[in-house]
Coordinates of C-alpha atoms in Angstrom, one line a residue:
X1318 CA -7.6 -34.0 -59.4
X1319 CA -7.1 -35.3 -55.6
X1320 CA -3.5 -35.6 -57.0
X1321 CA -3.7 -31.9 -57.8
X1322 CA -4.1 -30.7 -54.4
X1323 CA -2.4 -33.5 -51.9
X1324 CA 0.9 -32.7 -54.6
X1325 CA 1.0 -28.8 -54.3
X1326 CA 0.2 -29.1 -50.5
X1327 CA 2.9 -31.3 -49.9
X1328 CA 5.3 -28.4 -52.4
X1329 CA 3.9 -26.3 -49.9
X1330 CA 4.6 -27.5 -46.9
X1331 CA 7.9 -28.1 -48.3
X1332 CA 8.7 -24.7 -48.8
X1333 CA 7.4 -24.0 -45.6
X1334 CA 9.8 -26.3 -44.0
X1335 CA 12.0 -25.0 -45.6
X1336 CA 11.6 -21.4 -44.7
X1337 CA 11.6 -22.3 -40.8
X1338 CA 15.2 -24.7 -40.5
X1339 CA 16.8 -20.6 -41.7
X1340 CA 15.0 -20.0 -38.2
X1341 CA 11.8 -17.5 -40.1
X1342 CA 10.1 -15.3 -37.1
X1343 CA 7.1 -16.4 -36.1
X1344 CA 5.8 -12.6 -36.4
X1345 CA 4.9 -14.0 -39.6
X1346 CA 3.1 -11.1 -41.2
X1347 CA 0.2 -12.0 -44.3
X1348 CA 2.0 -10.5 -47.5
X1349 CA 4.7 -13.1 -45.7
X1350 CA 1.6 -15.3 -46.0
X1351 CA 1.0 -14.5 -49.4
X1352 CA 4.8 -14.7 -50.8
X1353 CA 5.3 -18.0 -49.5
X1354 CA 1.8 -19.7 -51.4
X1355 CA 3.6 -17.6 -54.6
X1356 CA 6.0 -19.2 -54.3
X1357 CA 5.0 -23.1 -54.5
X1358 CA 2.1 -22.4 -57.5
X1359 CA 5.7 -20.5 -59.2
X1360 CA 7.3 -24.7 -58.4
X1361 CA 3.6 -26.3 -59.3
X1362 CA 2.8 -23.8 -62.7
X1363 CA 3.1 -26.8 -64.7
X1364 CA 0.6 -29.3 -63.6
X1365 CA -1.5 -25.4 -62.1
X1366 CA -1.8 -24.6 -65.5
X1367 CA -3.2 -28.2 -66.8
X1368 CA -5.6 -27.9 -64.2
X1369 CA -6.5 -24.1 -63.9
X1370 CA -9.9 -23.7 -65.2
X1371 CA -10.9 -26.2 -61.9
X1372 CA -8.9 -24.7 -59.2
X1373 CA -7.5 -20.8 -58.4
X1374 CA -4.5 -20.3 -56.2
X1375 CA -6.8 -17.6 -54.3
X1376 CA -9.1 -20.7 -53.8
X1377 CA -6.5 -22.8 -52.9
X1378 CA -5.0 -20.1 -50.2
X1379 CA -8.4 -19.5 -48.8
X1380 CA -8.6 -23.3 -48.1
X1381 CA -5.3 -23.4 -46.9
X1382 CA -5.8 -21.0 -44.5
X1383 CA -9.3 -22.6 -43.1
X1384 CA -7.2 -25.9 -42.7
X1385 CA -4.9 -23.8 -40.5
X1386 CA -7.6 -21.7 -38.1
X1387 CA -8.9 -25.3 -37.7
X1388 CA -6.0 -26.6 -36.1
X1389 CA -5.3 -23.0 -34.1
X1390 CA -9.4 -23.5 -32.9
X1391 CA -8.7 -27.5 -31.9
X1392 CA -5.3 -26.8 -30.0
X1393 CA -7.2 -24.0 -28.5
X1394 CA -10.3 -25.6 -26.6
X1395 CA -12.3 -23.0 -24.3
X1396 CA -12.6 -25.6 -21.9
X1397 CA -9.0 -25.3 -21.2
X1398 CA -8.9 -21.3 -22.0
X1399 CA -12.0 -21.4 -19.1
X1400 CA -10.5 -23.1 -16.6
X1401 CA -6.8 -20.9 -16.6
X1402 CA -9.3 -17.9 -15.7
X1403 CA -10.5 -19.9 -13.1
X1404 CA -6.9 -20.8 -11.6
X1405 CA -6.1 -17.5 -12.4
X1406 CA -9.2 -16.2 -10.1
X1407 CA -8.5 -18.8 -7.3
X1408 CA -5.2 -18.0 -7.8
X1409 CA -5.3 -14.2 -6.8
X1410 CA -8.5 -15.3 -3.4
X1411 CA -6.2 -17.3 -2.6
X1412 CA -3.3 -13.5 -2.1
X1413 CA -6.5 -11.6 -0.6
X1414 CA -6.8 -14.1 1.1
X1415 CA -3.2 -14.8 2.3
X1416 CA -3.4 -11.1 2.8
X1417 CA -5.9 -10.8 4.9
X1418 CA -4.9 -13.6 7.5
X1419 CA -1.7 -11.7 7.7
X1420 CA -3.2 -8.0 8.6
X1421 CA -4.8 -9.9 10.8
X1422 CA -1.9 -11.9 12.8
X1423 CA 0.1 -8.8 12.6
X1424 CA -2.0 -6.3 13.7
X1425 CA -3.7 -8.2 16.7
X1426 CA -3.2 -5.3 19.0
X1427 CA -5.8 -3.4 18.3
X1428 CA -8.5 -6.5 16.9
X1429 CA -8.2 -7.0 20.6
X1430 CA -9.2 -3.7 21.5
X1431 CA -11.9 -3.7 18.9
X1432 CA -13.3 -7.2 20.2
X1433 CA -13.0 -6.1 23.7
X1434 CA -16.1 -3.6 22.5
X1435 CA -17.8 -6.0 19.7
X1436 CA -17.1 -8.8 21.6
X1437 CA -20.2 -11.0 19.6
X1438 CA -20.0 -10.6 16.1
X1439 CA -23.1 -8.8 15.1
X1440 CA -25.7 -8.3 11.4
X1441 CA -25.7 -4.9 12.3
X1442 CA -24.0 -2.6 14.6
X1443 CA -24.5 -0.5 16.5
X1444 CA -24.1 4.0 15.4
X1445 CA -21.7 5.3 18.8
X1446 CA -20.3 1.7 18.9
X1447 CA -18.4 2.0 15.4
X1448 CA -17.3 5.2 16.1
X1449 CA -16.2 3.6 19.4
X1450 CA -14.1 1.5 18.3
X1451 CA -12.4 3.4 15.5
X1452 CA -11.4 5.8 17.9
X1453 CA -10.2 3.0 20.6
X1454 CA -8.3 2.1 16.7
X1455 CA -6.2 5.4 16.8
X1456 CA -8.0 6.7 14.0
X1457 CA -8.1 10.8 13.8
X1458 CA -12.2 12.4 14.4
X1459 CA -12.4 14.1 11.8
X1460 CA -11.8 11.1 9.6
X1461 CA -14.3 8.9 11.6
X1462 CA -16.8 12.1 11.0
X1463 CA -16.0 12.1 7.1
X1464 CA -16.8 7.9 7.0
X1465 CA -19.6 8.2 8.8
X1466 CA -21.6 10.9 7.6
X1467 CA -25.4 9.8 6.6
X1468 CA -25.2 6.7 7.9
X1469 CA -27.9 4.4 9.6
X1470 CA -28.0 4.0 14.1
X1471 CA -27.3 0.1 12.5
X1472 CA -24.6 -0.4 9.8
X1473 CA -24.1 -3.6 7.8
X1474 CA -20.7 -4.3 7.7
X1475 CA -21.1 -3.3 3.4
X1476 CA -22.2 0.4 3.8
X1477 CA -19.2 0.1 6.5
X1478 CA -16.5 -1.7 4.2
X1479 CA -17.1 1.4 1.5
X1480 CA -16.3 4.0 3.2
X1481 CA -13.4 2.2 5.1
X1482 CA -12.4 2.0 1.5
X1483 CA -13.2 5.0 0.4
X1484 CA -10.6 6.8 2.8
X1485 CA -7.7 5.1 0.8
X1486 CA -9.0 6.6 -3.3
X1487 CA -7.4 10.1 -2.2
X1488 CA -3.7 8.1 -2.3
X1489 CA -2.9 7.5 -6.6
X1490 CA -2.1 4.1 -7.7
X1491 CA 1.8 3.8 -8.0
X1492 CA 2.2 2.3 -11.5
X1493 CA 4.9 -0.7 -11.6
X1494 CA 5.7 -1.1 -14.5
X1495 CA 7.5 -0.2 -17.7
X1496 CA 9.9 1.5 -14.5
X1497 CA 13.4 2.0 -15.6
X1498 CA 16.6 0.5 -15.3
X1499 CA 17.7 0.8 -12.9
X1500 CA 14.8 2.4 -10.2
X1501 CA 16.2 4.3 -7.8
X1502 CA 14.8 4.6 -4.4
X1503 CA 15.3 6.8 -2.2
X1504 CA 15.2 5.8 2.3
X1505 CA 13.6 8.8 4.0
X1506 CA 12.9 8.8 7.9
X1507 CA 13.3 9.7 11.8
X1508 CA 15.6 8.1 13.7
X1509 CA 14.0 5.0 15.1
X1510 CA 11.3 4.4 12.5
X1511 CA 13.1 0.9 11.3
X1512 CA 14.6 2.7 9.2
X1513 CA 17.5 0.9 7.9
X1514 CA 15.1 -2.6 8.7
X1515 CA 13.3 -1.9 5.9
X1516 CA 15.4 -0.8 3.7
X1517 CA 16.6 -4.6 4.3
X1518 CA 13.8 -6.3 4.2
X1519 CA 12.2 -4.2 0.8
X1520 CA 16.1 -5.9 -0.9
X1521 CA 15.4 -9.1 0.0
X1522 CA 11.8 -8.7 -1.5
X1523 CA 12.9 -7.3 -5.0
X1524 CA 15.8 -10.2 -4.7
X1525 CA 13.0 -12.4 -4.4
X1526 CA 11.3 -11.5 -7.0
X1527 CA 13.8 -12.6 -9.0
X1528 CA 15.3 -8.3 -9.4
X1529 CA 19.4 -7.6 -8.6
X1530 CA 19.6 -5.1 -6.1
X1531 CA 22.4 -2.6 -4.4
X1532 CA 22.6 -0.4 -1.5
X1533 CA 24.0 3.3 -0.4
X1534 CA 24.7 3.3 2.8
X1535 CA 23.6 7.2 2.8
X1536 CA 23.4 7.9 5.9
X1537 CA 27.2 8.5 7.1
X1538 CA 25.4 11.1 10.0
X1539 CA 26.2 8.1 12.1
X1540 CA 28.7 5.4 12.4
X1541 CA 27.0 2.7 13.2
X1542 CA 24.1 3.3 10.7
X1543 CA 27.3 2.6 7.8
X1544 CA 27.8 -1.2 9.5
X1545 CA 23.8 -2.6 10.6
X1546 CA 23.0 -1.7 6.6
X1547 CA 26.8 -3.4 6.3
X1548 CA 25.8 -6.3 8.3
X1549 CA 22.0 -7.1 6.4
X1550 CA 23.4 -6.8 3.3
X1551 CA 26.1 -9.5 3.7
X1552 CA 23.0 -11.2 5.5
X1553 CA 20.5 -10.7 2.2
X1554 CA 23.8 -11.5 0.1
X1555 CA 23.1 -8.2 -1.6
X1556 CA 26.1 -5.9 -3.4
X1557 CA 26.9 -2.2 -0.9
X1558 CA 28.6 1.2 -1.7
X1559 CA 28.9 2.7 2.2
X1560 CA 31.9 5.3 3.0
X1561 CA 33.5 6.1 6.0
X1562 CA 31.6 8.7 8.7
X1563 CA 31.1 12.2 8.0
X1564 CA 31.6 11.8 4.4
X1565 CA 29.4 13.3 1.4
X1566 CA 26.0 12.0 1.6
X1567 CA 25.7 13.1 -1.8
X1568 CA 29.0 10.9 -3.0
X1569 CA 27.4 7.8 -2.5
X1570 CA 24.8 8.4 -3.5
X1571 CA 25.4 9.1 -6.9
X1572 CA 28.9 7.2 -7.1
X1573 CA 25.1 3.3 -6.2
X1574 CA 23.8 5.2 -8.6
X1575 CA 26.9 5.1 -11.1
X1576 CA 27.0 2.1 -10.1
X1577 CA 24.2 0.1 -11.2
X1578 CA 23.8 2.4 -14.1
X1579 CA 27.5 0.0 -14.7
X1580 CA 26.2 -3.5 -13.9
X1581 CA 22.7 -3.7 -15.1
X1582 CA 21.3 -3.9 -11.8
X1583 CA 17.4 -3.4 -11.3
X1584 CA 17.3 -2.1 -8.0
X1585 CA 18.2 0.9 -6.4
X1586 CA 17.8 1.2 -2.8
X1587 CA 19.8 4.7 -0.9
X1588 CA 19.4 4.7 3.0
X1589 CA 19.6 8.4 4.5
X1590 CA 20.1 9.9 7.2
X1591 CA 17.5 10.1 10.0
X1592 CA 16.1 13.5 11.0
X1593 CA 14.1 15.7 12.4
X1594 CA 12.1 17.2 9.5
X1595 CA 13.4 20.5 12.2
X1596 CA 16.7 20.1 11.4
X1597 CA 18.0 22.7 8.7
X1598 CA 21.3 20.6 8.5
X1599 CA 20.4 17.4 7.6
X1600 CA 17.2 18.9 5.8
X1601 CA 19.8 21.2 3.0
X1602 CA 22.1 17.3 3.4
X1603 CA 18.4 15.3 1.7
X1604 CA 17.8 18.4 -0.7
X1605 CA 21.4 17.6 -1.9
X1606 CA 21.1 13.5 -1.9
X1607 CA 17.9 14.2 -4.8
X1608 CA 19.4 16.5 -7.0
X1609 CA 22.4 14.5 -7.1
X1610 CA 20.9 10.9 -7.5
X1611 CA 19.4 13.0 -10.7
X1612 CA 22.4 13.8 -11.8
X1613 CA 23.4 10.2 -12.1
X1614 CA 21.2 8.8 -13.7
X1615 CA 18.3 11.5 -14.8
X1616 CA 14.8 11.2 -13.7
X1617 CA 16.0 9.3 -10.2
X1618 CA 15.1 9.1 -7.1
X1619 CA 11.9 7.7 -9.7
X1620 CA 10.5 6.5 -5.6
X1621 CA 11.0 9.1 -2.0
X1622 CA 9.6 6.3 0.6
X1623 CA 8.4 7.5 4.7
X1624 CA 9.3 5.8 7.1
X1625 CA 6.7 5.8 9.5
X1626 CA 6.7 4.5 13.1
X1627 CA 3.3 2.5 13.4
X1628 CA 3.4 2.7 17.3
X1629 CA 3.6 6.3 17.1
X1630 CA -0.2 6.7 15.3
X1631 CA -1.3 9.5 14.7
X1632 CA 1.8 11.8 15.5
X1633 CA 3.3 10.5 12.9
X1634 CA 1.7 11.8 10.3
X1635 CA 3.1 15.7 10.4
X1636 CA 6.1 13.9 10.3
X1637 CA 5.6 12.6 7.1
X1638 CA 3.7 16.1 5.6
X1639 CA 7.1 18.1 7.0
X1640 CA 9.0 16.2 4.8
X1641 CA 6.8 15.9 1.8
X1642 CA 6.2 19.5 2.1
X1643 CA 10.6 19.3 1.8
X1644 CA 11.4 17.5 -0.9
X1645 CA 7.7 15.1 -1.9
X1646 CA 7.4 11.7 -1.1
X1647 CA 5.9 9.4 -3.1
X1648 CA 4.8 7.1 -1.1
X1649 CA 4.6 5.3 2.5
X1650 CA 6.0 1.9 4.4
X1651 CA 4.4 1.5 7.8
X1652 CA 7.1 -0.4 10.6
X1653 CA 5.9 -1.7 13.6
X1654 CA 2.3 -2.6 13.5
X1655 CA 2.8 -6.0 15.8
X1656 CA 3.3 -4.2 18.7
X1657 CA 1.2 -1.5 18.1
X1658 CA -3.3 -1.1 19.1
X1659 CA -3.2 2.0 16.5
X1660 CA -3.5 0.4 13.5
X1661 CA -6.5 2.3 13.0
X1662 CA -3.8 5.3 12.0
X1663 CA -3.4 3.5 8.8
X1664 CA -7.1 5.5 7.2
X1665 CA -5.2 9.1 8.8
X1666 CA -2.1 7.9 7.7
X1667 CA -3.5 8.1 3.6
X1668 CA -6.3 10.5 4.0
X1669 CA -4.5 13.1 5.2
X1670 CA -1.5 12.3 3.3
X1671 CA -3.0 11.6 0.0
X1672 CA -0.6 9.2 -0.7
X1673 CA 0.2 5.6 -0.6
X1674 CA 0.4 2.9 1.6
X1675 CA 2.8 0.9 0.0
X1676 CA 3.8 -1.3 2.6
X1677 CA 3.5 -2.3 5.6
X1678 CA 6.1 -4.3 8.5
X1679 CA 5.4 -6.5 11.4
X1680 CA 8.6 -7.6 12.4
X1681 CA 12.3 -8.3 12.6
X1682 CA 12.9 -10.7 9.6
X1683 CA 13.8 -10.6 6.6
X1684 CA 11.1 -11.8 5.1
X1685 CA 7.9 -9.3 7.6
X1686 CA 7.7 -7.3 4.4
X1687 CA 4.2 -6.9 2.8
X1688 CA 2.1 -5.0 0.1
X1689 CA -0.1 -2.9 1.7
X1690 CA -4.0 -3.9 0.2
X1691 CA -6.5 -1.8 1.5
X1692 CA -9.3 -4.2 0.6
X1693 CA -7.4 -7.5 2.7
X1694 CA -6.8 -4.4 5.9
X1695 CA -10.5 -3.8 5.9
X1696 CA -11.5 -7.5 5.3
X1697 CA -9.5 -8.3 8.3
X1698 CA -11.0 -5.8 10.2
X1699 CA -15.1 -6.5 9.8
X1700 CA -14.0 -9.9 9.9
X1701 CA -13.6 -10.2 13.4
X1702 CA -17.3 -7.9 14.3
X1703 CA -19.5 -8.5 11.0
X1704 CA -21.1 -12.1 10.9
X1705 CA -19.8 -13.4 7.4
X1706 CA -22.3 -14.5 5.3
X1707 CA -23.0 -18.5 7.3
X1708 CA -22.7 -17.6 9.7
X1709 CA -25.7 -15.9 10.3

């Protein structure tokens, strides 16, 4: 009896091994497994007939499958799985802490203003004091009233945090999964907002994540804009499609996308001329670029990103609203936050425009761009005025 099981198992293993050597796909289904076992039974048909009264093929299959399940269970040690979960959780916490530290440094001027109002950290802070520090950080009063409505005279961290986080809830969530290739982004903004530098930072971020990028110098209105973007493209070592000043910007957009499609490039970032929402001719050009992008590649541009100068505070909202009405903005990148005490404007920008803030820029270097996190932003603000649990 024992020799029969042993020989039959050896035959099964030999059949499986031969199939694996023929490059059998790892994802073998139950039907294919049944065929494997059936083949092995035929191979030992003579001996199985001699022992047919003692064991059936179904019992053997069940026993073999139980052995396989047991081996898998041993390999998948529950303790190892728990350790993996713990490591992933610790990594996520570490990233959030890193973002909090980044915001603390980037918005140092905003935090200095806040600390001048609340010089010492407290467990609870007066309603009027909270209102004053939010005004000083350049949050619009209408937004402040919305955040503060119904709060008690003495406000703890938990209650204020909940209200401030809620100011970002109207911004739609951006789906980063299943992006088309190429993924086309059109960059919009007024002159001086940091558009060219932000394009370079964004391209560098994609490149660092292992993606290929091509730039389109669509700001043909200024010769300097083409030169600046070309210089950045050389610095970060990415290709660029460009033309001469005064040429058709929509043609640049078309050629850039066509090149990306032909070469299988992951990301296309197209610059546009810096313009005011009141400049009719440039506004018409922007609408034309959007249409031409769609002809070059269906669905393009997949994101239209507005660059806002953080030093302008709430005055930038009117600009963004006008462009949103014009072509439909999908997201905001706020620049120059390191040079302003108006960090509270981020609440107003996201809440009033009902648009997500995707990134914030805090410097001129290629790495000075970070993904915006409402939680990290709010926590970094509150860390400066409220006691932590261990400090109480």
